[in-house]
Amino acid sequence: MISMTLEEIASVLSGRLALRGDAAATDVVDGYVETDSREIEAGGIFVAKPGETTDGHNFVGVAAERGARLAIVEHEVDEEISQVVVADAVTALGALAAHVVAAVRDRGALRVVGITGSNGKTTTKNLLAAILAPRGETVAPKNSFNNAVGAPTTMLRVTARTEFLVSEMGASGRGQIARLVAMATPDIGVVLKVGLAHAGGFGGIESTFAEKSAMVTTLPSTAVAVLNRDDERVAAMADLTAARVVWFGLDGTADVRATDVEADRTGTRFTVTLPSGESRPVHFKVLGEHHVSNALAAVAVATELGVPIDEIVERLETVTRAERWRMEVLGGRDDVTIINDAYNASPDSMAAALKTLALVTPPDGRRVAVLGTMAELGELAGDEHDRIGLLAVRLRVDRLVVVGRDARRLHISAINEGSWDGESVFVETADEAFAYLEGELRSGDTVLVKSSNSAGLRHLGDRLGELFSW
């Protein structure tokens, strides 16, 4: 974070400063801002956020012991650490982030990139950070820090030297993206896809469209909206923004487009073409054709930021996985490949992962899908699990292992759709799935493990990867 005095922070937050010990209002802090006391480093700021199961105020003392210089609280805590008392800690976190980003922009050449979409945000963020980091100090989220807490926490990592802030802007309910955009209005706003992820929180696909479009509706005419030409709902956002539009996609009319796309177990090969007409072959090691779209979005942004095409391609080809537990290729022993993609799941990403499984499995190998629930779909959950069960049959998945009661409907739909005889197996737990697969898998199998994070199948994927590691 940039250097600020305690009294400056209190003023920005319209809070009351309560000093402790020998601290003075003019004392300067510039450490990282955290909402988890376990992540606090010396000189940092701890935000005591009330939670669903615990209260951050209970950990103010722990944060102080770890070296925090200041706590942002909703009520004073009897601990030896100076505190700024505010009405709402999460709101205060956002206000501090907005102030810091604006201050750095005023002082230097900070460029802000905002990324949203129902799928692909984390992958695109990681690709873009890999491209930009060699050119200047780049701040990007850890993991999937893209909500009302994670996004401002990332923004607060900018310093006076930061040149690029890459911000994921996600939402599980209405109005959240607009609030994040207001904290750090992007110079380049990216919309990847409008799908059914978190549809239960939005109330349907049209509400999801309205939420995602907040990324571009408030952009000024000096900004750039990078939009997916292949998604009709994202394409419709061109009429909602004053910003200059740059298209990416497989569509032949896209400004940044991919052709000659071929995928196998080693990744995806394609040719990328820029608005200038320049084109280059790319061997993109992140598995799955659907990640080509994310790569194109990153290329479009990097091109707008002045990165030459050869440098972009070189950096893209160094990235070997989208993120931990996202199309992560494991195993290899006995020619058994594990694709661990169980960090998140929506109907779109589940379908894309199954299609990738079908595409990359060798002709003489078996397609094995280990699937768990897709969470946060609300009243759409039943129909969408049905649809994935039918898709698994139509893609000729050889073995389907469905894990957990919340996903059982997927198993039933697969059985009802196909003339199968034991190809679909239902188990209650990940341990049962591991025991079954340990005896079932054989040479040549390609295994997809896919579910929402809440199902915990990412750990099953790791166990399978370790079982078949060299």
Coordinates of N, CA and C in Angstrom, one line a residue, residues 120-284:
G120 N -13.8 -18.0 -16.5 CA -12.6 -17.6 -17.1 C -11.8 -16.4 -16.5
K121 N -12.4 -15.8 -15.5 CA -11.8 -14.6 -14.9 C -10.4 -14.9 -14.4
T122 N -10.2 -15.9 -13.6 CA -8.9 -16.2 -13.0 C -7.9 -16.6 -14.0
T123 N -8.3 -17.4 -15.0 CA -7.3 -17.8 -16.1 C -6.9 -16.6 -16.8
T124 N -7.8 -15.7 -17.2 CA -7.4 -14.5 -18.0 C -6.6 -13.6 -17.2
K125 N -6.9 -13.4 -15.9 CA -6.1 -12.6 -15.0 C -4.6 -13.2 -14.9
N126 N -4.5 -14.5 -14.8 CA -3.2 -15.1 -14.6 C -2.4 -14.9 -15.9
L127 N -3.0 -15.1 -17.1 CA -2.3 -14.9 -18.3 C -1.9 -13.5 -18.5
L128 N -2.7 -12.6 -18.2 CA -2.4 -11.2 -18.4 C -1.3 -10.7 -17.5
A129 N -1.3 -11.2 -16.2 CA -0.3 -10.9 -15.3 C 1.1 -11.5 -15.8
A130 N 1.1 -12.7 -16.3 CA 2.3 -13.2 -16.9 C 2.9 -12.4 -18.0
I131 N 2.0 -11.8 -18.8 CA 2.5 -11.0 -19.9 C 3.0 -9.7 -19.4
L132 N 2.3 -9.1 -18.5 CA 2.6 -7.7 -18.1 C 3.8 -7.6 -17.1
A133 N 3.9 -8.6 -16.2 CA 4.9 -8.5 -15.1 C 6.3 -8.2 -15.6
P134 N 6.8 -8.7 -16.7 CA 8.2 -8.3 -17.1 C 8.3 -6.9 -17.5
R135 N 7.2 -6.2 -17.8 CA 7.2 -4.8 -18.3 C 7.1 -3.8 -17.2
G136 N 6.7 -4.2 -16.0 CA 6.6 -3.2 -14.9 C 5.8 -3.9 -13.8
E137 N 5.9 -3.2 -12.6 CA 5.3 -3.7 -11.4 C 3.8 -4.0 -11.7
T138 N 3.4 -5.2 -11.5 CA 2.0 -5.6 -11.8 C 1.3 -6.2 -10.5
V139 N 0.2 -5.7 -10.2 CA -0.6 -6.3 -9.1 C -1.8 -7.0 -9.6
A140 N -1.9 -8.3 -9.2 CA -3.1 -9.1 -9.6 C -3.5 -9.9 -8.5
P141 N -4.8 -10.4 -8.4 CA -5.3 -11.1 -7.3 C -4.6 -12.4 -7.0
K142 N -4.5 -12.8 -5.7 CA -4.2 -14.1 -5.4 C -5.4 -15.0 -5.6
N143 N -5.2 -16.2 -6.1 CA -6.3 -17.1 -6.2 C -7.5 -16.5 -7.0
S144 N -8.7 -16.5 -6.4 CA -9.8 -15.9 -7.1 C -10.4 -14.7 -6.2
F145 N -9.5 -13.8 -5.8 CA -9.9 -12.7 -4.9 C -10.7 -11.7 -5.8
N146 N -12.0 -11.9 -5.9 CA -12.7 -11.0 -6.9 C -14.0 -10.5 -6.3
N147 N -14.3 -10.6 -5.0 CA -15.5 -10.2 -4.4 C -15.4 -8.9 -3.7
A148 N -16.4 -8.5 -2.8 CA -16.4 -7.2 -2.1 C -15.2 -7.1 -1.1
V149 N -14.6 -8.2 -0.8 CA -13.5 -8.2 0.1 C -12.2 -8.5 -0.6
G150 N -12.2 -9.5 -1.5 CA -10.9 -9.9 -2.2 C -10.5 -8.8 -3.2
A151 N -11.4 -8.2 -3.9 CA -11.0 -7.2 -4.9 C -10.3 -6.0 -4.3
P152 N -11.0 -5.4 -3.3 CA -10.3 -4.2 -2.7 C -9.0 -4.6 -2.0
T153 N -8.9 -5.8 -1.4 CA -7.7 -6.2 -0.7 C -6.6 -6.2 -1.8
T154 N -6.9 -6.7 -3.0 CA -5.9 -6.7 -4.0 C -5.5 -5.3 -4.5
M155 N -6.5 -4.5 -4.6 CA -6.3 -3.1 -5.0 C -5.3 -2.4 -4.1
L156 N -5.4 -2.7 -2.8 CA -4.6 -2.1 -1.8 C -3.2 -2.5 -1.8
R157 N -2.8 -3.4 -2.7 CA -1.4 -3.8 -2.8 C -0.7 -2.9 -3.8
V158 N -1.4 -2.0 -4.5 CA -0.6 -1.1 -5.4 C 0.3 -0.2 -4.6
T159 N 1.4 0.2 -5.2 CA 2.3 1.1 -4.6 C 2.5 2.3 -5.6
A160 N 3.3 3.2 -5.2 CA 3.6 4.4 -6.1 C 4.3 3.9 -7.4
R161 N 4.9 2.7 -7.3 CA 5.6 2.2 -8.5 C 4.8 1.3 -9.4
T162 N 3.6 1.0 -9.0 CA 2.8 0.0 -9.7 C 2.4 0.6 -11.1
E163 N 2.6 -0.2 -12.1 CA 2.2 0.3 -13.5 C 0.9 -0.4 -14.0
F164 N 0.6 -1.6 -13.5 CA -0.6 -2.3 -14.0 C -1.3 -2.9 -12.8
L165 N -2.6 -2.6 -12.7 CA -3.5 -3.3 -11.7 C -4.5 -4.1 -12.5
V166 N -4.4 -5.5 -12.3 CA -5.3 -6.4 -13.0 C -6.3 -6.8 -11.9
S167 N -7.5 -6.4 -12.1 CA -8.5 -6.7 -11.0 C -9.6 -7.6 -11.5
E168 N -9.8 -8.8 -10.9 CA -11.0 -9.6 -11.1 C -12.2 -8.9 -10.5
M169 N -13.3 -8.9 -11.1 CA -14.5 -8.3 -10.6 C -15.6 -9.3 -10.7
G170 N -15.9 -10.0 -9.7 CA -16.9 -11.1 -9.7 C -18.1 -10.7 -8.8
A171 N -19.1 -11.5 -8.9 CA -20.3 -11.2 -8.1 C -21.1 -12.4 -7.9
S172 N -21.8 -12.5 -6.8 CA -22.7 -13.6 -6.5 C -24.1 -13.1 -6.3
G173 N -24.3 -11.7 -6.5 CA -25.6 -11.1 -6.3 C -25.6 -9.7 -7.0
R174 N -26.7 -9.1 -7.1 CA -26.9 -7.9 -7.8 C -26.1 -6.7 -7.2
G175 N -25.6 -5.9 -8.1 CA -25.0 -4.6 -7.7 C -23.5 -4.7 -7.3
Q176 N -23.0 -5.9 -7.2 CA -21.6 -6.1 -6.7 C -20.6 -5.6 -7.7
I177 N -20.7 -5.9 -9.0 CA -19.7 -5.5 -9.9 C -19.7 -4.0 -10.1
A178 N -20.9 -3.3 -10.0 CA -20.9 -1.9 -10.1 C -20.1 -1.2 -9.0
R179 N -20.2 -1.8 -7.8 CA -19.5 -1.3 -6.6 C -18.0 -1.5 -6.8
L180 N -17.6 -2.6 -7.4 CA -16.1 -2.8 -7.6 C -15.6 -1.9 -8.7
V181 N -16.4 -1.7 -9.7 CA -15.9 -0.8 -10.8 C -15.8 0.6 -10.3
A182 N -16.7 1.0 -9.4 CA -16.6 2.4 -8.8 C -15.3 2.5 -8.0
M183 N -14.8 1.5 -7.4 CA -13.6 1.6 -6.6 C -12.4 1.9 -7.5
A184 N -12.3 1.3 -8.6 CA -11.2 1.4 -9.5 C -11.7 1.3 -11.0
T185 N -12.2 2.4 -11.5 CA -12.8 2.4 -12.8 C -11.7 2.0 -13.8
P186 N -11.9 0.9 -14.6 CA -10.9 0.4 -15.5 C -10.6 1.3 -16.6
D187 N -9.3 1.3 -17.0 CA -9.0 1.9 -18.3 C -9.3 0.9 -19.4
I188 N -9.3 -0.4 -19.1 CA -9.7 -1.4 -20.0 C -10.6 -2.4 -19.3
G189 N -11.9 -2.5 -19.7 CA -12.8 -3.4 -19.1 C -13.1 -4.6 -19.9
V190 N -12.9 -5.8 -19.4 CA -13.1 -7.0 -20.1 C -14.3 -7.8 -19.7
V191 N -15.1 -8.3 -20.6 CA -16.2 -9.1 -20.3 C -16.0 -10.4 -21.1
L192 N -15.9 -11.6 -20.4 CA -15.6 -12.8 -21.0 C -16.8 -13.6 -21.5
K193 N -17.8 -13.7 -20.6 CA -18.9 -14.6 -20.9 C -20.1 -14.3 -20.0
V194 N -21.3 -14.5 -20.5 CA -22.5 -14.4 -19.6 C -23.1 -15.8 -19.6
G195 N -23.0 -16.4 -18.5 CA -23.5 -17.8 -18.3 C -24.3 -17.9 -17.0
L196 N -24.4 -19.2 -16.6 CA -25.3 -19.5 -15.4 C -24.6 -19.6 -14.1
A197 N -23.3 -19.3 -14.1 CA -22.6 -19.3 -12.8 C -23.2 -18.3 -11.8
H198 N -23.5 -18.7 -10.6 CA -24.2 -17.9 -9.6 C -25.6 -17.5 -10.0
A199 N -26.2 -18.2 -10.9 CA -27.5 -17.7 -11.4 C -28.5 -17.7 -10.3
G200 N -28.4 -18.5 -9.3 CA -29.3 -18.5 -8.1 C -29.3 -17.2 -7.4
G201 N -28.1 -16.5 -7.4 CA -28.0 -15.2 -6.7 C -28.5 -14.1 -7.6
F202 N -28.5 -14.2 -8.9 CA -28.9 -13.1 -9.8 C -30.4 -13.2 -10.1
G203 N -30.9 -14.4 -10.1 CA -32.3 -14.6 -10.5 C -32.5 -14.9 -12.0
G204 N -31.5 -15.4 -12.7 CA -31.7 -15.8 -14.1 C -30.7 -15.2 -15.0
I205 N -30.7 -15.6 -16.2 CA -29.6 -15.2 -17.2 C -29.7 -13.7 -17.6
E206 N -30.9 -13.2 -17.7 CA -31.0 -11.8 -18.0 C -30.5 -10.9 -16.9
S207 N -30.8 -11.3 -15.7 CA -30.2 -10.5 -14.5 C -28.7 -10.7 -14.5
T208 N -28.2 -11.8 -14.8 CA -26.7 -12.0 -14.9 C -26.2 -11.1 -16.0
F209 N -26.8 -11.0 -17.1 CA -26.4 -10.0 -18.2 C -26.3 -8.6 -17.6
A210 N -27.4 -8.2 -16.9 CA -27.4 -6.8 -16.4 C -26.3 -6.6 -15.4
E211 N -26.0 -7.6 -14.6 CA -24.9 -7.5 -13.6 C -23.5 -7.4 -14.3
K212 N -23.3 -8.3 -15.2 CA -22.0 -8.3 -15.9 C -21.8 -7.0 -16.7
S213 N -22.8 -6.5 -17.3 CA -22.7 -5.3 -18.2 C -22.3 -4.1 -17.4
A214 N -22.4 -4.1 -16.1 CA -21.9 -3.0 -15.2 C -20.4 -2.7 -15.4
M215 N -19.7 -3.7 -15.9 CA -18.3 -3.5 -16.2 C -18.1 -2.4 -17.3
V216 N -19.0 -2.3 -18.2 CA -18.7 -1.4 -19.4 C -19.6 -0.2 -19.4
T217 N -20.8 -0.2 -18.7 CA -21.8 0.8 -18.8 C -21.2 2.2 -18.3
T218 N -20.3 2.1 -17.4 CA -19.8 3.4 -16.8 C -18.4 3.8 -17.3
L219 N -17.9 3.0 -18.2 CA -16.6 3.4 -18.8 C -16.7 4.7 -19.6
P220 N -15.7 5.5 -19.4 CA -15.7 6.8 -20.2 C -15.3 6.5 -21.6
S221 N -15.4 7.5 -22.5 CA -15.1 7.3 -23.9 C -13.6 7.1 -24.1
T222 N -12.8 7.5 -23.1 CA -11.3 7.3 -23.2 C -10.9 5.9 -22.9
A223 N -11.8 5.1 -22.4 CA -11.5 3.7 -22.0 C -11.7 2.7 -23.2
V224 N -11.4 1.5 -22.9 CA -11.6 0.4 -23.9 C -12.4 -0.7 -23.3
A225 N -13.4 -1.2 -24.1 CA -14.2 -2.3 -23.7 C -13.7 -3.5 -24.5
V226 N -13.2 -4.5 -23.9 CA -12.7 -5.7 -24.6 C -13.8 -6.8 -24.4
L227 N -14.5 -7.1 -25.5 CA -15.7 -7.9 -25.5 C -15.6 -9.2 -26.3
N228 N -16.2 -10.3 -25.9 CA -16.2 -11.6 -26.5 C -17.2 -11.6 -27.7
R229 N -16.7 -11.7 -28.9 CA -17.5 -11.6 -30.1 C -18.3 -12.9 -30.2
D230 N -17.9 -14.0 -29.6 CA -18.5 -15.3 -29.7 C -19.7 -15.5 -28.8
D231 N -19.9 -14.6 -27.8 CA -21.0 -14.7 -26.9 C -22.0 -13.6 -27.2
E232 N -23.2 -14.0 -27.6 CA -24.2 -13.0 -28.1 C -24.6 -12.0 -27.0
R233 N -24.6 -12.4 -25.8 CA -25.0 -11.5 -24.7 C -23.9 -10.5 -24.4
V234 N -22.6 -11.0 -24.5 CA -21.5 -10.0 -24.3 C -21.4 -9.1 -25.5
A235 N -21.7 -9.6 -26.7 CA -21.6 -8.8 -27.9 C -22.6 -7.6 -27.8
A236 N -23.8 -7.9 -27.2 CA -24.8 -6.9 -27.0 C -24.4 -5.7 -26.2
M237 N -23.4 -5.9 -25.3 CA -22.9 -4.8 -24.5 C -22.2 -3.7 -25.2
A238 N -21.9 -3.9 -26.5 CA -21.2 -2.9 -27.3 C -22.2 -1.7 -27.4
D239 N -23.5 -1.9 -27.4 CA -24.4 -0.8 -27.5 C -24.6 -0.1 -26.1
L240 N -24.0 -0.6 -25.1 CA -24.3 0.0 -23.7 C -23.1 0.8 -23.2
T241 N -22.0 0.9 -24.0 CA -20.8 1.6 -23.5 C -20.4 2.7 -24.4
A242 N -19.8 3.7 -23.7 CA -19.2 4.9 -24.5 C -17.8 4.6 -24.9
A243 N -17.2 3.5 -24.3 CA -15.8 3.2 -24.6 C -15.6 2.6 -26.0
R244 N -14.4 2.7 -26.5 CA -14.0 2.1 -27.7 C -14.1 0.5 -27.5
V245 N -14.7 -0.2 -28.5 CA -14.8 -1.6 -28.3 C -13.8 -2.4 -29.1
V246 N -13.1 -3.3 -28.5 CA -12.2 -4.2 -29.1 C -12.8 -5.7 -29.0
W247 N -12.9 -6.4 -30.1 CA -13.5 -7.7 -30.1 C -12.5 -8.8 -30.0
F248 N -12.7 -9.8 -29.3 CA -11.9 -11.0 -29.3 C -12.8 -12.3 -29.5
G249 N -12.2 -13.3 -30.1 CA -13.0 -14.5 -30.3 C -12.5 -15.4 -31.4
L250 N -13.3 -16.4 -31.7 CA -13.0 -17.3 -32.9 C -13.8 -16.8 -34.1
D251 N -14.7 -15.9 -33.9 CA -15.5 -15.3 -35.0 C -14.5 -14.6 -35.9
G252 N -14.7 -14.7 -37.2 CA -13.8 -14.2 -38.2 C -13.8 -12.6 -38.2
T253 N -14.8 -12.0 -37.6 CA -14.9 -10.5 -37.6 C -14.2 -10.0 -36.3
A254 N -13.7 -10.8 -35.4 CA -13.1 -10.3 -34.2 C -11.8 -9.6 -34.5
D255 N -11.5 -8.6 -33.7 CA -10.2 -7.9 -33.9 C -9.0 -8.7 -33.6
V256 N -9.2 -9.5 -32.4 CA -8.1 -10.4 -32.0 C -8.8 -11.8 -32.1
R257 N -8.3 -12.6 -33.0 CA -9.0 -13.9 -33.2 C -8.0 -15.1 -33.3
A258 N -8.6 -16.3 -33.2 CA -7.8 -17.5 -33.3 C -8.3 -18.3 -34.4
T259 N -7.4 -18.9 -35.1 CA -7.8 -19.9 -36.2 C -6.9 -21.1 -36.1
D260 N -7.3 -22.2 -36.8 CA -6.5 -23.4 -36.8 C -6.3 -24.0 -35.4
V261 N -7.4 -24.1 -34.7 CA -7.3 -24.5 -33.3 C -7.3 -26.0 -33.2
E262 N -6.3 -26.6 -32.5 CA -6.2 -28.0 -32.4 C -5.8 -28.3 -30.9
A263 N -6.4 -29.3 -30.3 CA -6.2 -29.6 -28.9 C -5.8 -31.0 -28.7
D264 N -4.9 -31.3 -27.7 CA -4.6 -32.6 -27.3 C -4.2 -32.6 -25.8
R265 N -3.6 -33.7 -25.3 CA -3.2 -33.7 -23.9 C -2.2 -32.7 -23.5
T266 N -1.4 -32.2 -24.5 CA -0.3 -31.3 -24.2 C -0.8 -29.8 -24.3
G267 N -2.0 -29.6 -24.6 CA -2.5 -28.2 -24.6 C -3.2 -27.9 -25.9
T268 N -3.2 -26.7 -26.4 CA -3.9 -26.3 -27.6 C -3.0 -25.4 -28.5
R269 N -3.0 -25.7 -29.7 CA -2.3 -25.0 -30.7 C -3.3 -24.2 -31.6
F270 N -2.9 -22.9 -31.8 CA -3.7 -22.0 -32.6 C -2.9 -20.9 -33.2
T271 N -3.5 -20.2 -34.2 CA -2.8 -19.0 -34.8 C -3.6 -17.8 -34.3
V272 N -2.9 -16.9 -33.7 CA -3.5 -15.6 -33.2 C -3.3 -14.5 -34.2
T273 N -4.3 -13.7 -34.5 CA -4.2 -12.6 -35.4 C -4.7 -11.4 -34.7
L274 N -3.9 -10.3 -34.9 CA -4.2 -9.0 -34.3 C -4.9 -8.1 -35.2
P275 N -5.4 -6.9 -34.7 CA -6.1 -6.0 -35.6 C -5.1 -5.4 -36.7
S276 N -3.8 -5.4 -36.4 CA -2.9 -4.9 -37.4 C -2.7 -5.9 -38.5
G277 N -3.2 -7.1 -38.4 CA -3.0 -8.2 -39.4 C -1.8 -9.1 -39.0
E278 N -1.0 -8.7 -38.0 CA 0.1 -9.6 -37.6 C -0.5 -10.9 -37.1
S279 N 0.1 -12.0 -37.3 CA -0.3 -13.3 -36.8 C 0.9 -14.1 -36.4
R280 N 0.7 -15.0 -35.4 CA 1.7 -15.9 -34.9 C 1.1 -17.2 -34.5
P281 N 1.8 -18.3 -34.6 CA 1.4 -19.6 -34.1 C 1.6 -19.6 -32.6
V282 N 0.7 -20.3 -31.8 CA 0.8 -20.3 -30.4 C 0.7 -21.8 -30.0
H283 N 1.6 -22.3 -29.1 CA 1.4 -23.6 -28.4 C 1.0 -23.2 -27.0
F284 N -0.3 -23.2 -26.7 CA -0.8 -22.8 -25.4 C -0.9 -24.1 -24.5

